[in-house]
XYZ file of C-alpha atoms in Angstrom:
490
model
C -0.025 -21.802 24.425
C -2.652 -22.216 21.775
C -4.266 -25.755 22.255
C -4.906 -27.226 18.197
C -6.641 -31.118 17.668
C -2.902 -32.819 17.568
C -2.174 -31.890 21.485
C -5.684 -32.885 22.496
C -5.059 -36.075 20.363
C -2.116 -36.580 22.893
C -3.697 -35.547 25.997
C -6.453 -37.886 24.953
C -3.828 -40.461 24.738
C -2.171 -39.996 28.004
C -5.283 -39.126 30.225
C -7.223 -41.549 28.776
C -5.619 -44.242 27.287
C -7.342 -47.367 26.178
C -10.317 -46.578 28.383
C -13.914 -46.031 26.751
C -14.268 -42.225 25.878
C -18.380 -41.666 25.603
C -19.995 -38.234 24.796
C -23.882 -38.387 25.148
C -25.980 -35.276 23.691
C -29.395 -35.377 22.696
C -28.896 -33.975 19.536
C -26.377 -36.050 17.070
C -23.299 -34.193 15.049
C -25.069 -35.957 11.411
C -28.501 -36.645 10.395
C -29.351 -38.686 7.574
C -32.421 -37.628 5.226
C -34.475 -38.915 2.115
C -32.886 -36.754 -1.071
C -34.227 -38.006 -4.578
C -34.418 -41.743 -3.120
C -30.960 -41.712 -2.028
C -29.498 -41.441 1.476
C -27.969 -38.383 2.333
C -26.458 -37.022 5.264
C -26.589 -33.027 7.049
C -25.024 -31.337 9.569
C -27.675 -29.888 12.292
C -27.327 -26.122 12.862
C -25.971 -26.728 16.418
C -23.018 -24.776 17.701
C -22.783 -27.703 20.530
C -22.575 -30.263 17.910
C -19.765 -28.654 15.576
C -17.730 -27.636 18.363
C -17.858 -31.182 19.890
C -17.482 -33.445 16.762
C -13.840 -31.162 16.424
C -13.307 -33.058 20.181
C -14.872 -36.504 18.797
C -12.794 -36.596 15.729
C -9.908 -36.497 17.922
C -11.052 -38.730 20.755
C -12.387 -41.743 18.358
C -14.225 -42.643 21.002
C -18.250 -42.929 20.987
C -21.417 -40.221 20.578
C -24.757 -41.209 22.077
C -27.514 -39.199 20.756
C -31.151 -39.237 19.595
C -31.542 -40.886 16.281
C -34.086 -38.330 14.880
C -33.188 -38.204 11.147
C -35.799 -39.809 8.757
C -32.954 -41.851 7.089
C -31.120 -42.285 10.083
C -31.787 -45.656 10.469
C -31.115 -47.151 7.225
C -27.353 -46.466 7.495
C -27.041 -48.165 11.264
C -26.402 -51.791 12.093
C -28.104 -53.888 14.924
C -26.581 -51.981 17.693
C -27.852 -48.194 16.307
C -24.296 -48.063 15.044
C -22.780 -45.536 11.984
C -19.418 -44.079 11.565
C -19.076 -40.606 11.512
C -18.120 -38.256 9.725
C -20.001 -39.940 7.019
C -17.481 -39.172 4.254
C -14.816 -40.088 6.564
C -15.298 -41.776 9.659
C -12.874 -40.974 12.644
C -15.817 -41.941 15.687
C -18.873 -43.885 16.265
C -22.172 -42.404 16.836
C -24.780 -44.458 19.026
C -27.841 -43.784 17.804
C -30.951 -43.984 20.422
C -34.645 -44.571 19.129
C -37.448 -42.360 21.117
C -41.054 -43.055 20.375
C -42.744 -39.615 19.491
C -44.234 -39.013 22.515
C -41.529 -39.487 24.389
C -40.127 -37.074 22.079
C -43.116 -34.761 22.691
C -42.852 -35.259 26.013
C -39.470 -35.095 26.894
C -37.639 -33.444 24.309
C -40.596 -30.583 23.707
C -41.711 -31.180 26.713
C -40.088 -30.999 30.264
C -36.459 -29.782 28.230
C -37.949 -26.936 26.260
C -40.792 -25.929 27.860
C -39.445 -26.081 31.300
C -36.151 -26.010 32.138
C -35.221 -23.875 28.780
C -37.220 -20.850 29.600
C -36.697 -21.610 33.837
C -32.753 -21.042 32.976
C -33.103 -18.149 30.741
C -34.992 -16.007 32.932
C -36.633 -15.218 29.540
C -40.021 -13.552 30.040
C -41.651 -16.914 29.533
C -43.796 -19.087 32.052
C -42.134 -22.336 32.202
C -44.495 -24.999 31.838
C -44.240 -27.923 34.297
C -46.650 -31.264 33.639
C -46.057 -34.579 35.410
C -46.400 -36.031 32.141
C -43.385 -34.562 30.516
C -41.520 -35.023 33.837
C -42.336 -38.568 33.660
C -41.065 -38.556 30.129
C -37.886 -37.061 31.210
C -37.354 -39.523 33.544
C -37.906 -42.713 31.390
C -35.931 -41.060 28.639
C -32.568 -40.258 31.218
C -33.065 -44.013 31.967
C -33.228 -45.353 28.546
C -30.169 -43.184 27.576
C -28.066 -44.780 30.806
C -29.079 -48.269 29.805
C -27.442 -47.569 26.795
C -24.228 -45.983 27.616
C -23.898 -49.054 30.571
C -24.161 -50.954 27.505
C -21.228 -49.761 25.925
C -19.263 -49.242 29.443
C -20.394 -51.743 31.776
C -18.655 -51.995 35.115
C -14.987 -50.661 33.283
C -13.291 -47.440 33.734
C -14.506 -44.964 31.422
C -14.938 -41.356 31.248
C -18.327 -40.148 30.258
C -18.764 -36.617 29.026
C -22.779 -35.549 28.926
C -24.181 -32.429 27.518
C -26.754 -29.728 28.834
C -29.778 -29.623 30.265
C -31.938 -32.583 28.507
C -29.866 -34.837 31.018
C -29.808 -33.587 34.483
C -30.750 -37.092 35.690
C -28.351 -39.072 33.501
C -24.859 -38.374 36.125
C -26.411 -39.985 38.871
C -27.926 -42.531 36.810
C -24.978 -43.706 35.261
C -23.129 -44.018 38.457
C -25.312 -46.186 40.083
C -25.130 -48.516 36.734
C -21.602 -47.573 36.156
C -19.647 -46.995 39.357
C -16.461 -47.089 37.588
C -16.954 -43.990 35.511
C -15.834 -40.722 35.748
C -18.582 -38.692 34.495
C -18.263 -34.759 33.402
C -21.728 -32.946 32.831
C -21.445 -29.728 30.347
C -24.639 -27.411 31.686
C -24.673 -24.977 28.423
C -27.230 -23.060 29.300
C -26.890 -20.421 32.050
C -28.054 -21.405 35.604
C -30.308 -18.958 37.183
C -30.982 -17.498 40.889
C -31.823 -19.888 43.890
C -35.336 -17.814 43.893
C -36.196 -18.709 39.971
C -34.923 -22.448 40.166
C -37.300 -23.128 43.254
C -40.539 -23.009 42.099
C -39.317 -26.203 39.874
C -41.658 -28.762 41.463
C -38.755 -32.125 40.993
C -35.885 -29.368 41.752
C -34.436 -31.681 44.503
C -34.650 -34.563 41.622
C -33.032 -32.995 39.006
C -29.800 -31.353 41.378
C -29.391 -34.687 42.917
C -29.097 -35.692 39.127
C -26.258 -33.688 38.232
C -24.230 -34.269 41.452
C -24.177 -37.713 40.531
C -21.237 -36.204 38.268
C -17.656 -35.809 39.079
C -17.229 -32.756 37.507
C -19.908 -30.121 36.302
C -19.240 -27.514 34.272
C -20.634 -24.044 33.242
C -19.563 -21.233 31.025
C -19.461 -18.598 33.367
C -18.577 -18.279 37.171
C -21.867 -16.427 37.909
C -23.958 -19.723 36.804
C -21.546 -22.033 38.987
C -21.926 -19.495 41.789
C -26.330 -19.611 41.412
C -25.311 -23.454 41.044
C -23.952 -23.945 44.024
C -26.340 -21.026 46.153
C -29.189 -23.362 45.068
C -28.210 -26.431 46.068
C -27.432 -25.242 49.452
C -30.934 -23.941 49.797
C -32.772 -27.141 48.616
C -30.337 -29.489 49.275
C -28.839 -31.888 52.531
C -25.566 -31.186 51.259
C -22.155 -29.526 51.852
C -21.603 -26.854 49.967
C -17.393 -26.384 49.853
C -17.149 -22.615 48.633
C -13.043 -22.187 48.867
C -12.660 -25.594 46.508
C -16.019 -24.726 44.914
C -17.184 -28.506 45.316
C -20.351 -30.072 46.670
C -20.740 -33.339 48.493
C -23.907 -35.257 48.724
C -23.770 -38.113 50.566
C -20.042 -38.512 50.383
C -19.760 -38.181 46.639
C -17.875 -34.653 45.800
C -19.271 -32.665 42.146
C -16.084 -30.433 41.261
C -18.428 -27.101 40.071
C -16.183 -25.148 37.523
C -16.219 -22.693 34.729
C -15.009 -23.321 31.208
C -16.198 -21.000 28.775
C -16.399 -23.012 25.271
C -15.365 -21.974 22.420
C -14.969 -22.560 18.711
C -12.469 -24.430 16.087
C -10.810 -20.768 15.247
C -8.381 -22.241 13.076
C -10.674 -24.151 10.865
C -13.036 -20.967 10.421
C -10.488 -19.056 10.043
C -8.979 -21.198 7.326
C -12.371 -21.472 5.670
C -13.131 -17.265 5.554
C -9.716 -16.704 3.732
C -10.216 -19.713 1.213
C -11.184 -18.816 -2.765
C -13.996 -21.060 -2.084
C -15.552 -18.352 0.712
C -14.475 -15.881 -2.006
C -16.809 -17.524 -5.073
C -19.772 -18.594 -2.152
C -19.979 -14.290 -1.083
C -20.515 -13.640 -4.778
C -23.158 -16.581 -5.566
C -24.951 -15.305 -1.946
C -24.774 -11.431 -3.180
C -26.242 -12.477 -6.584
C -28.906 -14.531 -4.822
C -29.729 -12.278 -2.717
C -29.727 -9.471 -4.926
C -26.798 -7.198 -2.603
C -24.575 -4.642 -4.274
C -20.711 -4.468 -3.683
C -21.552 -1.279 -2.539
C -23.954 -1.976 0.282
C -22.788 -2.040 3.894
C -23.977 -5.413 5.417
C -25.119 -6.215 8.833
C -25.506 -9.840 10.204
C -27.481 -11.606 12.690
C -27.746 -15.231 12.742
C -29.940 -17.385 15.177
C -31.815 -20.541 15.696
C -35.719 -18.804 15.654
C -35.730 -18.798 19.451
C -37.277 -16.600 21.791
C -34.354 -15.787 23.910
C -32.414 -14.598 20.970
C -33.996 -11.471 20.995
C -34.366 -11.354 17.419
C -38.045 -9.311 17.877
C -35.958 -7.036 19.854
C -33.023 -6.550 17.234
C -35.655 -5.930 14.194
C -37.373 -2.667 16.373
C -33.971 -1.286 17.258
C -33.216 -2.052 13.847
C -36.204 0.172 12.572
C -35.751 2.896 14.871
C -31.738 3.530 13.215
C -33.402 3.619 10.049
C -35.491 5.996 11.326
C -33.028 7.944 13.771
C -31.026 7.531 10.635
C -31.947 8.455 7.350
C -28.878 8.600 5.508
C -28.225 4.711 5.582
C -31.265 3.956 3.809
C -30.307 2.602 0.642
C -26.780 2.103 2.030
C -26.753 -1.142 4.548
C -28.706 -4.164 4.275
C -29.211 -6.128 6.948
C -29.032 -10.316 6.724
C -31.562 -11.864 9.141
C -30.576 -16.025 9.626
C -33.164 -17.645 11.252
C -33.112 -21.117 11.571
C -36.361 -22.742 12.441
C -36.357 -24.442 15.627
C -38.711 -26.122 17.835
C -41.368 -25.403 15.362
C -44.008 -27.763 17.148
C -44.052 -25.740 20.497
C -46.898 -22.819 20.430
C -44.398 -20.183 21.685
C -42.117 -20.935 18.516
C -44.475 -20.655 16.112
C -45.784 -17.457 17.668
C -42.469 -16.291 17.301
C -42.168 -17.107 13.882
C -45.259 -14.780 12.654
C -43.656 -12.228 14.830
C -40.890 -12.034 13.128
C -42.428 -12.386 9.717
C -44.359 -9.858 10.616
C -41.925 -7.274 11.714
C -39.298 -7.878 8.709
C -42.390 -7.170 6.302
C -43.333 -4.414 8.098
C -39.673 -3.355 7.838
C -39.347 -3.653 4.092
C -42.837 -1.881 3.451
C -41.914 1.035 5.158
C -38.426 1.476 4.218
C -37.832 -0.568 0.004
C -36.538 2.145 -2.784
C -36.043 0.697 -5.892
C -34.139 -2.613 -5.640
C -32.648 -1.698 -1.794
C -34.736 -3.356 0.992
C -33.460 -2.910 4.308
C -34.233 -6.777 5.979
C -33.116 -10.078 3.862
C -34.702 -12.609 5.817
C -33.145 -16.291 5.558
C -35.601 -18.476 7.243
C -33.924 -21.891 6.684
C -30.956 -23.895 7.005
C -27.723 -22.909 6.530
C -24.460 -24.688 5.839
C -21.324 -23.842 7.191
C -19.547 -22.859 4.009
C -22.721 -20.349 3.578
C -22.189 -19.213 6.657
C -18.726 -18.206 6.841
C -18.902 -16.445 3.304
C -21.742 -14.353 5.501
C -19.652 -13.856 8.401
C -16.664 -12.635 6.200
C -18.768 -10.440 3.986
C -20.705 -8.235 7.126
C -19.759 -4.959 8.110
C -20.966 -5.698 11.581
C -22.751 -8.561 13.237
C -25.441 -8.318 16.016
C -25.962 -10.600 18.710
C -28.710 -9.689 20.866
C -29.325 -12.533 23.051
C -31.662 -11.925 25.816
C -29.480 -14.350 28.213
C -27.658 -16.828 26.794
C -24.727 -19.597 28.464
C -22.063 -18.296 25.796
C -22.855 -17.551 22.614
C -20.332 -19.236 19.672
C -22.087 -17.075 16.676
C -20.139 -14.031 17.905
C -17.152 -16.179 18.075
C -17.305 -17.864 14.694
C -17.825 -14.116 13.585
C -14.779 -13.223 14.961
C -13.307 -16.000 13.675
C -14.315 -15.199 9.996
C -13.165 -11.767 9.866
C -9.856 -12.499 8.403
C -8.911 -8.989 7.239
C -10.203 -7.221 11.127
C -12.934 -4.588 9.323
C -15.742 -6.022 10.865
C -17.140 -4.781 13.840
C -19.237 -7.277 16.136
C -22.107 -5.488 18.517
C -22.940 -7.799 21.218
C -25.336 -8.431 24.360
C -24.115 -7.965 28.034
C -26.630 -10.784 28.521
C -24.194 -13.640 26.995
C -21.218 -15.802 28.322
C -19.353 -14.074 25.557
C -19.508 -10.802 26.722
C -17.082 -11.768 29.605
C -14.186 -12.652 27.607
C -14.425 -10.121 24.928
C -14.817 -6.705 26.498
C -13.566 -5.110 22.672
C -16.965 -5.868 20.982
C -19.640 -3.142 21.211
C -21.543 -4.012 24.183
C -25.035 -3.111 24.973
C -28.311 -4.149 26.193
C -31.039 -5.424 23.769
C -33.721 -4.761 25.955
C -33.205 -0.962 24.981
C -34.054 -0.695 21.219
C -32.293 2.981 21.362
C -28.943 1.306 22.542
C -28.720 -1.112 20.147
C -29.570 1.428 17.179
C -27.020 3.890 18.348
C -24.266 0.574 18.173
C -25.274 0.076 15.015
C -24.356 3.856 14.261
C -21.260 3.343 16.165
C -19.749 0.704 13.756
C -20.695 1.934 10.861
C -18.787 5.082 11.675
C -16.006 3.105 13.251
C -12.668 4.531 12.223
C -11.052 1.220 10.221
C -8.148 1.771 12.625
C -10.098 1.482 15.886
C -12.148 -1.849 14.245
C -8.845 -3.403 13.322
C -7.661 -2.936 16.981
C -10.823 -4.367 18.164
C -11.221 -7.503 16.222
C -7.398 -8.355 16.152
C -8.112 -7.912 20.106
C -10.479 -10.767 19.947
C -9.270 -12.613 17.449
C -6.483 -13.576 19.634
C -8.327 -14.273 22.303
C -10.652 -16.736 20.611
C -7.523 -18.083 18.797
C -5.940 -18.865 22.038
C -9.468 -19.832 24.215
C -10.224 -22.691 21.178
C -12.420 -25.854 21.259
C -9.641 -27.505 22.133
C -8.515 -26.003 25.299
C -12.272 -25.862 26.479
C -12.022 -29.525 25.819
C -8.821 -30.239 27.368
C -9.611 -28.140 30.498
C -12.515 -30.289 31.300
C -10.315 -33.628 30.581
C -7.308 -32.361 32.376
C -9.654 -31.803 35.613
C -11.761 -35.557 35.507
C -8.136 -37.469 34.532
C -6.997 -35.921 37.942
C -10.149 -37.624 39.763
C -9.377 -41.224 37.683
């Protein structure tokens, strides 16, 4: 049974009832900005965000989030209040002021310059200072004070998100003992032997078995999960009910992969209006009709593999000669994390390479790389997804992946063909993509071959495939899976 927003609405209903429904990220599903002296509000390229403001919408319960916009407090009252969407609000969001170092600290700090590259097994040190641990801490502590604000000593459930709030579970249910409390780890969870040399690693698993339920994407990461906790941790490891308990509270460890709106993107691809935005982006961008397209789009971040993709991508040109002049391919890169070192690296690296590309290879008015290095909308995005031959995702590890999805999702007529990493959560429920491994620049070039020369028959097979299994593993279910599972603990 497909799950769509009007049976979550009711299991909402019945699980929850009247109770207080809270959702705390740290990044918040609308910013508001400074536009010609007026207030206007944007959507933050964040598949977490979009995929959980299609929950929120549903829930009308409350978001609690960092209040980073420059505008963002103008539109709030006393409490760090605004209704949400904007243009028609269904939720509240719960804005939270952070000074900017303990947005430095915290945010670029111990999050993104520890545990981010520590989980992705990335090729990166992590970075571990007792200043941006500190940080962390007093920032986990300001976000409980506020959610006990909202919650007090009630039943609630409490749904927290990734890996900025490992602290925030147990937190919360020493303020709120009432709560149930789910914790959402998005990002994969590596090997007992990498998470070790984390010097508060007892701290921050105590943290997250403060929750009654902790979820991953992947049974793998639940399974390191629950291998490392029973090599740092006092605690009972239950492996047949996949539960730990820690000083008689039991943490339910589970897998539910998340997924996407499919309907919605679906909707969107096959609309006139994705119709007239692929002609205003192919006049833009200067594309012929008659120019295969590939697609990769990515928040500029290292484990990506975007580096990676553009050197495959030159060797098929290379290996290839007869597609010059014939596909284009459509680098997004959305700028993230800009004031970390390692980012910006990354940024000239990639500059770099895409130049290099279009030196080497330009005839005329073809140039192999169109590099978007910016924001992008959704509307924009789905006219790209819709319009690609093929779509890359490269990732070097990532917890799941929803760009190949919302591919998937956009390719109404089943012609496109998406090539994706072995490295993602993804790659576990959609065995009809073109696998391969990024790290090998002469795999990835010969999958790019591969779908270009795809027989139409064999990519229609293959994306109907997974376009039914994305249809029926939605947003929705993911949503309801994790509800259905803490309701039973209430």
């Amino acid at each position: 049974m497909v799950e769509t927003a009007e049976s979550l609405s009711q299991l909402i209903c019945s699980k929850i009832g009247d109770r207080p429904f809270v959702v705390v990220s740290n990044r918040e599903p609308y910013i508001h900005v400074y536009r010609d002296e007026r207030v206007e509000w944007v959507r933050p390229a964040s598949g977490l965000t979009v995929a959980l403001d299609a929950l929120m919408q549903v829930s009308h319960g409350i978001w609690v989030a960092h209040g980073a916009g420059p505008a963002d407090w103008d539109v709030c009252d006393a409490k760090g209040f605004v209704g949400v969407p904007p243009d028609q609000p269904t939720y509240r969001l719960k804005r939270v002021a952070l000074s900017r170092q303990q947005e430095q600290n915290y945010y670029y700090g111990f999050s993104n310059s520890a545990l981010w590259p520590l989980c992705h097994v990335a090729f990166r040190n992590p970075v571990f200072s007792l200043e941006h641990w500190q940080a962390y801490q007093e920032v986990n502590e300001l976000f409980a004070e506020r959610v006990a604000e909202e919650i007090g000593n009630r039943p609630a459930f409490v749904f927290i998100q990734d890996y900025h709030f490992a602290l925030l579970p147990r937190l919360l249910r020493e303020r709120c003992p009432q709560a149930k409390i789910a914790q959402f780890w998005h990002i994969p969870w590596p090997n007992p032997e990498v998470f070790r040399i984390c010097p508060w690693k007892e701290a921050v698993l105590e943290g997250m078995l403060g929750s009654d339920i902790l979820g991953f994407h992947i049974r793998y990461h639940c399974q390191n999960f629950m291998d490392t906790v029973d090599l740092e941790l006092e605690a009972r490891p239950d492996r047949e009910l996949t539960a730990i308990v820690l000083r008689g509270h039991t943490t339910k460890i589970r897998a539910f992969p998340i997924s996407i709106d499919f309907e919605d993107i679906s909707r969107r691809a096959a609309s006139a209006d994705t119709e007239r935005e692929i002609a205003v982006l192919r006049r833009k961008y200067r594309l012929r009709e008659n120019w295969m397209l590939g697609l990769g789009v990515d928040r500029l971040d290292y484990t990506k593999g975007i580096p990676e993709r553009l050197r495959a991508l030159d060797l098929f040109f290379e290996r290839y000669p007869e597609f010059q002049g014939r596909v284009v391919f459509v680098q997004v890169a959305v700028p993230s994390r800009t004031h970390l070192e390692e980012y910006a690296r990354l940024k000239e690296q990639v500059e770099r390479l895409v130049e290099n590309l279009n030196w080497k290879y330009s005839c005329g008015a073809w140039r192999p790389v169109v590099y978007i290095a910016e924001h992008v909308d959704l509307p924009q995005l789905v006219a790209l997804y819709r319009a690609a031959r093929f779509a890359v995702v490269s990732s070097l590890h990532d917890g799941m992946n929803l760009v190949a999805k919302e591919f998937i999702a956009s390719q109404v007529d089943s012609q496109g063909v998406l090539l994706l990493s072995q490295f993602t959560g993804a790659s576990r429920e959609l065995p009809d993509a073109l696998l391969m491994n990024p790290y090998s620049p002469d795999e990835v070039a010969e999958r790019i071959r591969e779908a270009l020369q795809m027989e139409p028959a064999e990519a229609r097979r293959r994306m109907e495939r997974m376009r039914e299994r994305v249809r029926e593993n939605n947003i929705f279910k993911w949503a309801g899976s994790i509800l259905k599972k803490l309701s039973k603990i209430a």
